[in-house]
């Protein structure tokens, strides 16, 4: 199974389990995660949710071959959109444990989690412009709000990777720990949440998000429109062709 899910002691754990492909995410994997989150909303036994990868890698982002197979579908209808809407709208606390690379949506999804803990080997990348695309799933709104415009602009415009300490300094993540301590910390924090009143956590989370929920949904729709159009454009075709041909893309021919 490329996605492992388990429920124990009030915690739903969703784990990327495709290490041979660096946990690159397929449509089927997104659907599994979306279904697990939707199920958790109606399951009173689930009081906290954990999303994690492997000690070597969180996720390499979208599996590009699978992604391009479904490129003709409306972005908002894809399993990835179902997953992100379920994550963004989750009323229960969500904790992410990140080790190794978190590429593209691997970083975007963290902005919709409540607590994010990273191992000291974690690296974050949002290479949308390098692929001829634009930010996704409200990251163009949430990331500047979290880290400030100048830092957000550097990461989103250049698309370059940054490490765990910088991510912590910017405010993207809650804490950095050694790789060997990450899993224990994540589940310790999840257990603390399970022991607290579910109603208090639910209301506190809703109050913190406030009216932002509507703005997030609106920004997702706006980004999806641009993302879908850019996915069909020449720049993205050049970027993906270059990726599969293992060469640098040449964007200078496009204005």
Coordinates of C-alpha atoms in Angstrom, one line a residue:
X1 CA 0.0 0.0 0.0
X2 CA 1.4 3.4 -1.0
X3 CA -0.6 5.1 1.8
X4 CA -0.8 3.4 5.2
X5 CA -3.6 4.4 7.5
X6 CA -4.1 3.3 11.1
X7 CA -6.3 4.3 14.0
X8 CA -5.0 3.8 17.6
X9 CA -5.6 5.5 20.9
X10 CA -7.6 8.3 19.3
X11 CA -5.1 9.1 16.6
X12 CA -5.5 8.6 12.9
X13 CA -2.1 8.2 11.3
X14 CA -1.7 8.7 7.5
X15 CA 1.7 7.7 6.2
X16 CA 3.4 8.0 2.8
X17 CA 4.7 4.5 2.0
X18 CA 6.3 4.6 -1.5
X19 CA 10.0 5.0 -0.6
X20 CA 11.1 3.5 -3.9
X21 CA 9.6 6.6 -5.6
X22 CA 10.6 9.0 -2.9
X23 CA 6.9 9.0 -1.7
X24 CA 5.9 10.8 -4.9
X25 CA 2.1 11.1 -4.8
X26 CA -0.3 9.6 -7.3
X27 CA -4.0 10.3 -7.8
X28 CA -4.8 7.0 -6.1
X29 CA -2.8 8.1 -3.1
X30 CA -4.5 11.5 -2.9
X31 CA -7.9 9.7 -3.0
X32 CA -6.9 7.4 -0.2
X33 CA -5.8 10.3 2.0
X34 CA -8.9 12.3 1.1
X35 CA -11.1 9.4 2.0
X36 CA -9.3 8.8 5.3
X37 CA -9.7 12.5 6.3
X38 CA -13.4 12.5 5.4
X39 CA -13.9 9.4 7.4
X40 CA -12.1 10.9 10.4
X41 CA -14.5 13.9 10.4
X42 CA -17.4 11.6 11.3
X43 CA -15.5 9.2 13.6
X44 CA -15.8 10.4 17.2
X45 CA -13.0 7.9 18.1
X46 CA -10.5 10.0 16.1
X47 CA -9.4 13.0 18.1
X48 CA -6.2 13.9 16.3
X49 CA -4.6 13.3 12.9
X50 CA -1.0 12.6 12.1
X51 CA 0.5 12.9 8.6
X52 CA 4.0 11.6 8.1
X53 CA 6.5 10.1 5.7
X54 CA 9.7 8.1 6.1
X55 CA 12.9 9.2 8.0
X56 CA 14.6 9.6 4.6
X57 CA 11.8 11.5 2.8
X58 CA 8.4 13.1 3.5
X59 CA 7.3 13.3 -0.2
X60 CA 8.8 14.3 -3.5
X61 CA 5.5 15.9 -4.4
X62 CA 3.4 14.9 -7.4
X63 CA 4.4 11.8 -9.4
X64 CA 4.9 13.7 -12.6
X65 CA 4.0 10.8 -14.9
X66 CA 0.8 10.2 -13.1
X67 CA 0.1 13.9 -12.8
X68 CA 0.4 14.4 -16.5
X69 CA -1.9 11.5 -17.3
X70 CA -4.7 13.4 -15.5
X71 CA -3.7 16.9 -16.7
X72 CA -6.8 17.2 -18.9
X73 CA -9.1 17.0 -15.8
X74 CA -10.3 20.2 -14.1
X75 CA -7.8 20.9 -11.2
X76 CA -10.7 21.4 -8.7
X77 CA -12.1 17.9 -9.5
X78 CA -9.0 15.9 -9.0
X79 CA -8.3 13.7 -6.0
X80 CA -5.5 16.1 -5.0
X81 CA -8.1 18.9 -4.6
X82 CA -10.4 16.6 -2.6
X83 CA -7.5 15.8 -0.3
X84 CA -6.5 19.5 0.1
X85 CA -10.1 20.6 0.8
X86 CA -10.5 17.8 3.4
X87 CA -7.2 18.8 5.0
X88 CA -8.0 22.5 5.0
X89 CA -11.5 22.0 6.3
X90 CA -10.5 19.4 9.0
X91 CA -12.1 20.3 12.3
X92 CA -9.8 18.1 14.3
X93 CA -6.1 19.0 15.0
X94 CA -3.7 17.8 12.3
X95 CA 0.0 17.2 13.1
X96 CA 2.6 16.7 10.4
X97 CA 6.0 15.1 10.9
X98 CA 8.5 16.0 8.2
X99 CA 11.8 14.3 7.5
X100 CA 13.8 14.6 4.3
X101 CA 12.4 16.4 1.3
X102 CA 9.0 18.0 1.2
X103 CA 8.6 19.1 -2.4
X104 CA 5.8 21.1 -3.9
X105 CA 2.6 20.0 -2.4
X106 CA 4.7 18.4 0.3
X107 CA 5.3 21.9 1.6
X108 CA 2.0 23.4 0.6
X109 CA 0.0 20.9 2.7
X110 CA 2.0 21.9 5.8
X111 CA 0.4 25.3 5.7
X112 CA -3.0 23.7 6.3
X113 CA -1.8 21.6 9.3
X114 CA -2.0 22.8 12.9
X115 CA 1.3 21.6 14.2
X116 CA 4.4 20.9 12.0
X117 CA 7.5 19.2 13.4
X118 CA 10.5 18.7 11.3
X119 CA 13.6 16.6 11.5
X120 CA 17.0 18.3 11.1
X121 CA 17.4 16.7 7.7
X122 CA 14.1 18.2 6.3
X123 CA 14.3 20.3 3.2
X124 CA 11.3 22.3 1.8
X125 CA 10.8 23.3 -1.9
X126 CA 8.0 25.0 -3.8
X127 CA 9.4 24.8 -7.4
X128 CA 6.2 26.0 -9.1
X129 CA 7.8 28.7 -11.3
X130 CA 10.6 26.3 -12.3
X131 CA 7.8 24.1 -13.8
X132 CA 6.1 27.0 -15.5
X133 CA 3.3 26.9 -13.0
X134 CA 2.0 29.1 -10.1
X135 CA 1.4 28.4 -6.4
X136 CA -1.4 26.0 -5.4
X137 CA -4.0 25.5 -2.8
X138 CA -3.8 29.0 -1.2
X139 CA -0.1 28.9 -0.6
X140 CA 0.2 32.3 -2.4
X141 CA -1.9 33.7 0.5
X142 CA -0.9 31.5 3.5
X143 CA 2.8 31.5 3.0
X144 CA 3.3 35.3 2.9
X145 CA 1.0 35.6 5.9
X146 CA 3.1 33.1 7.8
X147 CA 6.6 34.2 6.9
X148 CA 6.2 37.8 5.6
X149 CA 6.2 38.9 2.0
X150 CA 10.0 39.3 1.4
X151 CA 10.8 35.7 2.5
X152 CA 7.7 34.3 0.8
X153 CA 8.6 36.1 -2.5
X154 CA 12.2 34.7 -2.4
X155 CA 10.9 31.1 -1.9
X156 CA 7.9 31.2 -4.3
X157 CA 9.5 33.3 -7.1
X158 CA 12.9 31.4 -7.2
X159 CA 11.5 28.1 -6.1
X160 CA 14.7 27.2 -4.3
X161 CA 15.0 24.7 -1.4
X162 CA 15.5 25.7 2.2
X163 CA 16.3 23.7 5.3
X164 CA 14.6 23.0 8.6
X165 CA 16.3 25.7 10.7
X166 CA 15.3 28.4 8.2
X167 CA 11.8 27.0 8.0
X168 CA 11.6 27.3 11.8
X169 CA 13.0 30.7 11.8
X170 CA 10.5 31.9 9.3
X171 CA 7.5 30.4 11.2
X172 CA 6.6 27.6 8.8
X173 CA 7.2 24.8 11.3
X174 CA 6.7 24.4 15.1
X175 CA 10.0 22.8 16.1
X176 CA 13.1 21.1 14.7
X177 CA 14.5 17.8 16.3
X178 CA 16.9 15.1 15.3
X179 CA 15.6 12.5 12.9
X180 CA 15.6 9.8 15.5
X181 CA 13.3 11.8 17.8
X182 CA 10.7 13.0 15.3
X183 CA 8.2 10.1 15.3
X184 CA 8.2 10.0 19.1
X185 CA 7.7 13.8 19.4
X186 CA 4.8 13.8 16.8
X187 CA 2.9 11.0 18.6
X188 CA 3.6 12.5 22.0
X189 CA 2.0 15.7 20.9
X190 CA -0.9 13.9 19.3
X191 CA -1.5 12.0 22.5
X192 CA -1.6 15.3 24.4
X193 CA -4.3 16.5 22.1
X194 CA -6.3 13.3 22.4
X195 CA -6.3 13.8 26.2
X196 CA -7.8 17.3 25.9
X197 CA -11.5 18.1 25.4
X198 CA -12.4 17.6 21.7
X199 CA -14.9 20.4 21.8
X200 CA -12.3 22.9 23.2
X201 CA -9.8 22.0 20.5
X202 CA -12.5 22.2 17.8
X203 CA -13.7 25.6 18.8
X204 CA -10.2 27.0 19.4
X205 CA -9.1 25.8 15.9
X206 CA -12.2 27.4 14.3
X207 CA -11.6 30.7 16.1
X208 CA -8.0 30.8 15.0
X209 CA -8.9 30.2 11.4
X210 CA -11.9 32.6 11.6
X211 CA -13.1 34.2 8.4
X212 CA -9.9 33.0 6.8
X213 CA -11.6 29.8 5.7
X214 CA -13.7 31.6 3.1
X215 CA -10.6 33.5 1.8
X216 CA -8.7 30.2 1.6
X217 CA -11.4 28.6 -0.5
X218 CA -11.6 31.6 -2.8
X219 CA -7.8 31.7 -3.2
X220 CA -7.8 27.9 -4.0
X221 CA -10.3 28.5 -6.8
X222 CA -8.4 31.4 -8.2
X223 CA -5.1 29.5 -8.1
X224 CA -6.7 26.4 -9.6
X225 CA -7.9 28.4 -12.6
X226 CA -4.4 29.9 -13.3
X227 CA -2.7 26.5 -12.5
X228 CA -4.9 24.7 -15.0
X229 CA -4.3 27.2 -17.7
X230 CA -0.6 27.3 -17.1
X231 CA -0.4 23.5 -17.1
X232 CA -1.5 23.5 -20.7
X233 CA 0.9 26.3 -21.8
X234 CA 4.2 26.1 -23.6
X235 CA 6.3 26.9 -20.6
X236 CA 5.0 24.0 -18.6
X237 CA 5.4 21.7 -21.6
X238 CA 9.1 22.7 -21.8
X239 CA 9.6 22.2 -18.1
X240 CA 8.2 18.7 -18.1
X241 CA 9.9 17.7 -21.3
X242 CA 13.2 18.9 -19.9
X243 CA 12.6 17.0 -16.7
X244 CA 12.0 13.7 -18.5
X245 CA 14.9 14.4 -20.9
X246 CA 17.1 15.1 -17.8
X247 CA 18.2 18.6 -19.1
X248 CA 17.8 22.2 -18.0
X249 CA 14.6 23.8 -19.4
X250 CA 15.0 26.9 -21.7
X251 CA 12.4 29.5 -20.9
X252 CA 14.1 32.3 -22.8
X253 CA 12.1 31.7 -25.9
X254 CA 8.9 32.6 -24.1
X255 CA 7.8 36.1 -23.3

